[in-house]
XYZ file of C-alpha atoms in Angstrom:
235
model
C -5.340 8.925 -2.355
C -6.047 7.248 1.584
C -8.331 4.666 1.635
C -8.989 3.789 5.656
C -10.336 -0.249 7.283
C -11.065 -0.416 10.490
C -11.872 -4.536 9.917
C -7.823 -4.571 8.764
C -6.415 -8.056 10.433
C -3.550 -7.915 13.284
C -0.315 -8.369 11.239
C 2.639 -10.562 11.999
C 5.764 -10.851 10.458
C 7.035 -13.226 7.609
C 7.104 -16.270 10.064
C 3.887 -15.699 10.742
C 2.975 -18.068 7.319
C 1.839 -21.154 8.021
C 4.156 -23.635 6.859
C 2.890 -26.970 6.587
C 4.545 -29.546 4.172
C 0.976 -29.491 2.365
C -1.226 -26.512 3.046
C -4.810 -26.232 3.242
C -7.296 -23.802 4.185
C -8.959 -23.811 7.568
C -12.533 -24.572 4.560
C -11.064 -27.572 3.278
C -11.949 -26.424 -0.455
C -10.359 -25.251 -3.115
C -8.708 -21.275 -2.695
C -10.296 -19.424 -5.560
C -7.599 -16.807 -6.344
C -7.951 -13.952 -8.899
C -4.318 -11.757 -9.898
C -4.090 -8.509 -10.694
C -1.007 -7.538 -12.549
C 1.019 -3.573 -13.343
C 1.526 -5.733 -16.537
C 1.164 -9.535 -19.161
C 4.782 -10.595 -17.996
C 4.164 -10.589 -14.027
C 0.236 -12.100 -14.526
C 1.550 -14.854 -16.829
C 4.613 -15.795 -14.510
C 2.506 -15.331 -11.383
C -0.286 -17.599 -12.618
C 2.056 -20.350 -14.051
C 3.255 -20.298 -10.537
C 0.182 -21.153 -8.602
C -1.841 -23.152 -12.014
C 1.387 -25.951 -10.656
C -1.011 -26.513 -7.369
C -3.930 -28.752 -6.455
C -4.556 -26.463 -3.588
C -4.926 -23.139 -5.274
C -7.999 -22.881 -8.060
C -7.495 -20.095 -10.796
C -11.230 -17.875 -11.621
C -11.040 -16.547 -15.062
C -11.131 -12.460 -15.542
C -14.846 -12.505 -15.945
C -15.246 -13.588 -12.404
C -12.613 -12.329 -10.844
C -14.935 -10.810 -8.131
C -16.120 -13.768 -6.682
C -12.738 -15.167 -5.978
C -12.199 -15.023 -2.440
C -8.352 -13.874 -2.499
C -7.552 -11.337 -5.088
C -3.174 -11.005 -5.623
C -2.348 -7.394 -7.030
C 1.070 -8.395 -8.031
C 3.299 -4.759 -9.329
C 6.240 -2.848 -9.247
C 5.328 0.287 -6.588
C 1.948 1.752 -5.340
C 1.454 4.185 -7.127
C -1.832 5.890 -7.688
C -3.300 3.256 -10.194
C -2.828 0.171 -7.882
C -3.972 2.358 -4.920
C -7.198 3.093 -7.456
C -7.788 -0.966 -8.053
C -6.481 -2.614 -3.659
C -9.468 0.400 -3.180
C -11.842 -1.271 -5.152
C -11.198 -3.985 -3.716
C -11.134 -3.799 -0.070
C -15.629 -3.105 -0.802
C -15.648 -6.381 -2.364
C -17.073 -7.894 1.252
C -16.702 -11.056 -1.085
C -12.145 -11.010 -1.245
C -9.475 -10.704 1.139
C -6.291 -9.277 -1.181
C -2.439 -9.350 -1.040
C 0.310 -7.152 -1.596
C 3.122 -9.199 -4.347
C 5.294 -6.287 -4.315
C 8.571 -4.880 -5.932
C 9.808 -2.379 -3.617
C 8.225 0.189 -1.232
C 9.526 3.678 -1.537
C 9.239 4.896 1.881
C 6.918 4.474 4.750
C 3.677 6.200 3.369
C 3.766 4.030 0.603
C 3.570 0.930 2.490
C 0.702 2.219 5.027
C -1.624 3.267 2.160
C -1.383 0.015 1.352
C -2.446 -1.492 4.185
C -5.242 1.364 4.254
C -6.134 0.396 0.703
C -7.621 -3.222 3.022
C -4.053 -5.450 2.108
C -4.196 -8.238 4.423
C 0.046 -9.708 3.630
C 2.738 -8.827 1.563
C 4.749 -10.444 -0.225
C 8.630 -9.094 -2.524
C 8.668 -10.666 -5.923
C 12.210 -10.678 -5.571
C 11.064 -13.330 -2.670
C 7.968 -14.545 -4.937
C 8.939 -18.456 -5.417
C 6.285 -20.749 -5.615
C 5.966 -22.081 -2.637
C 6.129 -18.049 -0.965
C 3.349 -17.927 -3.217
C 1.576 -20.706 -1.945
C 1.661 -19.940 1.808
C 0.542 -16.292 1.124
C -2.246 -16.965 -0.875
C -3.272 -19.442 2.205
C -2.432 -17.636 5.206
C -4.680 -14.333 3.195
C -7.480 -16.888 2.658
C -7.061 -18.214 6.264
C -7.767 -14.507 8.131
C -4.446 -13.819 8.467
C -2.269 -10.921 8.134
C 1.274 -11.527 6.906
C 4.499 -8.505 6.269
C 8.270 -9.205 5.953
C 9.269 -8.513 9.710
C 11.459 -5.455 8.415
C 8.768 -3.794 6.840
C 6.741 -4.340 9.687
C 9.484 -2.896 11.872
C 9.049 -0.081 8.790
C 5.357 0.464 9.906
C 5.368 0.509 12.943
C 8.100 3.429 12.299
C 6.165 5.217 10.336
C 2.929 5.026 12.828
C 5.094 6.030 15.422
C 6.178 8.862 14.109
C 3.012 9.941 12.852
C 1.177 8.937 16.499
C 4.235 11.575 18.033
C 3.137 14.555 15.347
C -0.485 14.106 16.269
C 0.388 14.221 19.862
C 2.619 17.389 19.174
C 1.546 19.108 15.765
C 3.003 22.446 16.575
C 6.873 20.760 17.449
C 8.806 20.936 13.836
C 11.685 18.686 12.957
C 12.504 17.045 10.056
C 10.809 13.947 10.627
C 7.676 15.356 10.578
C 7.270 15.643 6.588
C 8.461 12.792 4.310
C 10.596 14.065 1.535
C 6.659 14.028 -1.001
C 5.037 16.284 1.937
C 8.577 18.605 1.586
C 9.456 17.692 -2.027
C 5.808 19.020 -2.850
C 5.850 22.153 -0.142
C 8.912 22.714 -2.098
C 7.132 23.050 -5.326
C 4.814 25.330 -3.900
C 7.228 27.655 -2.884
C 8.717 28.071 -6.846
C 5.371 29.180 -7.693
C 4.468 26.073 -8.929
C 0.515 24.879 -8.300
C -1.218 22.498 -8.511
C -1.411 20.605 -12.592
C 2.487 21.727 -12.435
C 3.205 19.733 -8.878
C 0.993 16.577 -10.285
C 3.480 16.926 -13.716
C 6.903 17.511 -11.698
C 6.424 14.875 -9.401
C 4.235 11.912 -11.291
C 1.155 12.207 -8.967
C -1.726 12.775 -9.815
C -3.414 16.294 -9.210
C -6.309 14.925 -6.482
C -3.044 12.240 -5.000
C -1.338 16.619 -4.504
C -4.215 18.195 -3.672
C -4.485 15.668 -0.562
C -1.009 15.471 -0.111
C -0.947 19.602 0.588
C -4.557 19.221 2.707
C -2.411 16.647 4.643
C 0.277 18.762 5.538
C -1.913 21.816 6.703
C -4.084 20.281 8.869
C -1.436 18.398 10.849
C 0.071 21.011 11.141
C -2.924 23.200 12.155
C -2.035 26.457 9.125
C -4.514 28.420 7.880
C -3.115 27.091 3.682
C -0.498 26.927 1.590
C 1.169 29.553 1.830
C 1.029 29.594 6.184
C 2.251 26.872 4.979
C 5.288 27.298 2.991
C 6.783 30.134 5.137
C 5.821 27.989 8.693
C 8.012 25.534 6.504
C 10.830 27.812 5.260
C 10.926 29.389 9.168
C 11.492 25.792 11.060
C 14.287 24.709 8.370
C 12.399 21.548 7.143
C 12.660 22.787 2.896
């Protein structure tokens, strides 16, 4: 699943998060927050941290769509998380932050940003003060990434741009590891459903990834893509 948002905020590194001793949103009112998590334990932890802060008003699950800030806490950005982020992106009344265990690649980070995430915090760094600063930054319309993730995102975007400018100039960097793995499975005769089971992605994601490769390299179909990748040593 790919998500695009032409109104994405400008991203700064983690040092751009406001650090006043008693932070407050620009509105001067308490920030309403809805917490989403991949499992109940993660949710309880985040709720416990934020409930103690007078700047924050946690909204019940039934009213989650009315929150100013949606805070999504997950281990990684998988298809289920992307679907949630995509739904939240279409709620004009909320801005979304992501507390994440790890990003497997620049592609996963880009995916989160394209799905409307305006600020990111690593779960390992998510103590009460950092969570509060993240929420207030989101409420104030700021986009925040830790410095190393910002560098990874810029590097990944640069790589995609170079490929787009010269799509026939193939090198190992023109295929992500996920793309190469899927093409390799196609070369072994697997169909979409079998590739999905092997890689633990949805069939929709498999189709999207392969279509993206075919389009980017200006090829005709999967067979052409496999042959092209083999001739150029990509798989």
